[in-house]
XYZ file of C-alpha atoms in Angstrom:
252
model
C 31.004 -29.643 57.635
C 32.800 -29.705 61.150
C 34.547 -32.742 60.975
C 37.565 -31.432 62.624
C 35.368 -28.938 64.886
C 37.277 -28.208 68.106
C 40.948 -29.592 66.948
C 43.995 -27.885 66.237
C 46.074 -28.893 63.346
C 49.562 -27.898 62.371
C 50.449 -28.151 58.588
C 54.035 -27.718 56.949
C 54.341 -26.487 53.458
C 51.237 -25.009 53.964
C 51.347 -22.188 51.347
C 51.099 -23.362 48.109
C 50.040 -26.446 46.343
C 48.742 -29.717 48.221
C 49.876 -28.008 51.536
C 47.496 -25.051 50.468
C 44.484 -27.319 49.757
C 44.776 -28.958 53.426
C 44.760 -26.029 55.248
C 42.119 -24.523 53.312
C 40.235 -27.762 53.729
C 40.710 -28.398 57.526
C 39.811 -24.926 57.693
C 36.241 -25.605 56.397
C 36.050 -28.463 58.419
C 36.650 -26.412 61.848
C 40.005 -26.954 62.451
C 41.888 -24.156 63.909
C 45.086 -24.191 61.718
C 48.998 -23.151 62.157
C 50.429 -23.603 58.586
C 54.025 -23.024 57.879
C 56.652 -22.777 55.128
C 59.970 -21.357 54.589
C 59.256 -18.684 52.289
C 57.602 -16.305 54.472
C 56.017 -14.124 51.504
C 53.807 -16.807 50.533
C 52.725 -17.942 53.520
C 52.000 -14.313 54.591
C 49.768 -13.579 51.664
C 47.592 -16.685 52.354
C 47.299 -15.993 55.642
C 45.310 -12.627 54.425
C 43.292 -14.717 52.184
C 42.214 -17.067 54.998
C 39.633 -16.993 58.188
C 41.348 -14.646 60.439
C 42.001 -15.755 64.242
C 41.606 -19.538 63.015
C 44.587 -19.805 60.439
C 47.965 -18.781 61.511
C 51.224 -18.592 59.531
C 54.620 -19.327 61.033
C 58.047 -19.509 58.991
C 59.483 -22.813 59.610
C 62.554 -24.407 58.219
C 61.381 -28.476 59.129
C 65.043 -29.885 58.465
C 66.158 -27.905 61.506
C 65.139 -29.591 65.267
C 65.211 -26.138 66.804
C 62.760 -24.747 64.499
C 60.425 -27.438 65.347
C 60.585 -27.030 69.090
C 60.175 -23.265 68.592
C 57.072 -24.194 66.231
C 55.225 -26.688 68.612
C 55.635 -24.320 71.657
C 54.064 -21.425 69.689
C 51.439 -23.408 68.436
C 50.314 -24.622 71.999
C 50.637 -21.095 72.850
C 48.062 -20.009 70.530
C 45.724 -22.519 70.301
C 46.257 -24.494 73.418
C 47.110 -27.775 72.184
C 47.794 -29.804 68.873
C 45.723 -32.560 67.615
C 46.997 -33.042 64.047
C 50.410 -32.846 62.306
C 50.522 -33.022 58.505
C 54.005 -33.509 57.663
C 53.816 -32.209 54.078
C 56.738 -29.929 53.333
C 59.069 -31.527 50.769
C 61.498 -30.915 48.094
C 62.456 -32.955 44.932
C 65.160 -32.478 42.377
C 65.709 -34.903 39.469
C 69.199 -36.952 39.486
C 70.317 -40.484 39.184
C 73.013 -42.214 41.117
C 75.911 -41.264 38.944
C 75.227 -37.513 38.780
C 73.968 -37.228 42.597
C 76.058 -35.028 44.344
C 76.065 -33.939 48.115
C 74.274 -30.858 47.958
C 70.904 -32.524 46.205
C 71.340 -35.666 48.627
C 71.514 -33.740 52.106
C 69.086 -31.232 51.341
C 66.456 -34.003 50.110
C 67.062 -36.045 52.931
C 67.250 -33.423 55.257
C 63.799 -32.130 54.374
C 61.561 -34.978 53.294
C 62.994 -37.423 56.030
C 64.513 -35.649 58.848
C 62.216 -32.967 58.717
C 59.279 -35.478 58.862
C 60.935 -37.361 61.609
C 61.294 -34.360 63.742
C 57.854 -33.522 62.952
C 56.411 -37.161 64.071
C 59.008 -37.240 67.250
C 57.762 -33.442 68.760
C 54.060 -34.217 67.644
C 54.014 -37.498 69.806
C 55.710 -35.420 72.519
C 52.998 -32.769 72.318
C 49.940 -34.967 71.737
C 50.516 -38.212 74.161
C 49.234 -36.736 77.345
C 46.037 -34.621 75.924
C 43.730 -37.249 76.228
C 42.150 -36.765 73.065
C 42.180 -38.518 69.782
C 45.171 -37.626 67.841
C 46.468 -38.094 64.076
C 49.925 -37.577 62.425
C 49.945 -37.451 58.556
C 52.891 -37.908 56.694
C 52.656 -37.118 52.872
C 54.660 -39.512 51.086
C 54.449 -40.343 47.450
C 54.206 -42.866 45.122
C 57.650 -42.749 44.567
C 58.039 -44.268 48.111
C 56.754 -47.462 47.004
C 58.542 -47.684 43.580
C 61.692 -46.521 42.104
C 62.633 -44.254 39.397
C 66.065 -43.971 38.177
C 65.886 -40.182 37.710
C 64.733 -39.484 41.782
C 67.234 -41.336 43.856
C 67.141 -38.988 46.824
C 63.541 -38.524 46.525
C 62.655 -42.245 46.232
C 64.991 -42.749 49.260
C 63.524 -39.948 51.527
C 59.684 -41.090 50.931
C 60.974 -44.775 51.198
C 62.043 -44.002 54.459
C 59.058 -41.680 55.340
C 56.702 -44.600 54.483
C 58.742 -47.191 57.198
C 59.497 -44.235 59.580
C 55.508 -44.053 59.379
C 54.936 -47.755 60.385
C 57.366 -47.662 63.302
C 56.347 -44.631 64.806
C 52.618 -45.841 64.810
C 53.596 -49.075 66.395
C 55.450 -47.558 69.100
C 52.571 -45.227 69.790
C 50.114 -48.446 69.877
C 52.471 -50.149 71.984
C 52.527 -47.147 74.534
C 48.853 -46.698 74.344
C 48.814 -43.361 73.015
C 45.653 -42.063 71.414
C 47.889 -41.052 68.384
C 47.240 -42.525 64.878
C 50.301 -42.343 62.416
C 49.932 -42.946 58.648
C 51.171 -41.972 55.110
C 49.369 -40.804 52.197
C 50.959 -41.815 48.883
C 49.930 -39.428 45.843
C 50.749 -39.955 42.319
C 51.498 -36.759 40.281
C 49.236 -33.722 41.352
C 48.709 -30.309 39.331
C 50.487 -28.185 41.614
C 53.167 -25.210 40.686
C 55.953 -28.137 40.784
C 54.221 -29.391 37.271
C 53.691 -26.168 36.070
C 57.386 -25.251 36.037
C 58.373 -28.418 34.863
C 55.651 -28.070 31.709
C 57.609 -24.481 31.169
C 60.976 -26.258 30.974
C 59.641 -29.070 28.550
C 55.880 -28.951 27.200
C 55.994 -32.855 26.556
C 56.788 -33.473 30.767
C 53.010 -33.367 31.526
C 51.533 -35.288 28.713
C 53.951 -37.999 29.905
C 53.183 -37.810 33.542
C 49.459 -38.037 32.891
C 50.213 -41.063 30.905
C 51.704 -42.837 33.963
C 48.302 -42.629 35.589
C 45.388 -44.929 34.130
C 42.731 -42.556 35.049
C 44.131 -40.175 32.529
C 44.687 -37.420 34.472
C 46.617 -35.936 37.110
C 45.678 -35.718 40.676
C 44.208 -31.959 41.996
C 45.432 -30.928 45.023
C 41.871 -30.981 46.792
C 41.635 -34.821 46.185
C 44.819 -35.232 48.403
C 43.408 -33.015 50.638
C 40.174 -34.864 51.083
C 42.414 -37.964 52.179
C 44.132 -35.959 54.629
C 40.963 -34.999 55.699
C 39.860 -38.585 56.426
C 42.780 -39.648 57.983
C 42.818 -36.382 60.492
C 39.108 -36.811 61.053
C 37.931 -39.380 63.933
C 36.174 -41.350 61.035
C 39.798 -43.096 60.374
C 39.967 -44.234 64.095
C 41.251 -47.958 63.579
C 44.119 -46.963 60.637
C 47.447 -46.677 61.850
C 50.575 -47.518 60.242
C 49.146 -47.677 57.125
C 49.619 -46.209 53.841
C 46.613 -44.467 51.595
C 47.256 -44.203 47.757
C 45.844 -41.082 45.737
C 47.516 -42.262 42.466
C 45.158 -42.789 39.865
C 45.498 -46.436 39.596
C 49.659 -45.653 38.985
C 50.686 -48.587 41.221
C 48.005 -50.924 40.383
C 49.908 -51.687 37.323
């Protein structure tokens, strides 16, 4: 316990699934956390369940530059600084190249890639002069490493996040900033998204499980544990790197 004592974290998409698990894990390890989501009701409910005065919910559309400026300012006003940003918010809609439409493409790229870019940009701005050890963690996916014919926009967005991470990490190293930037690449995880897919087609979960040599899906807490390692000073010599939590998916 206490691996994040004295640190302030900002976690996007923090009201459910992987984001919620990260918020809870960071809080257990002593961090003060601002978590955001586009859905206000889910965030308000979670805020009441968690530790008062150390966990604060704020509504945010990560694809909007103005929202990022507002959230960064509000977080610093509340807790005095930011040491950790987890760009977790993301969306995914199934579509192949021939069925791709403008709405699917623009919304997926807007949230997953553009939203992450703003988070990294404003994260660096907020951290570079605080003279502490800081970490930006971009939640990517195995889909940022391999292709899927039915996840065109998602593949493109997550592949972009992977290389955005490396570019920004090299920039911070060159400038001498005490900011590390890494990406986390989960396989399929037991989240509300998978539960909803299973309601549509009961065979979906079995198929997803079969993709992982370990014979199961990841739990959100397992992804949160990787995020915790990268947020903590234990990962002090890791930057521009990709960390897999995929049960052997990409080892095949």
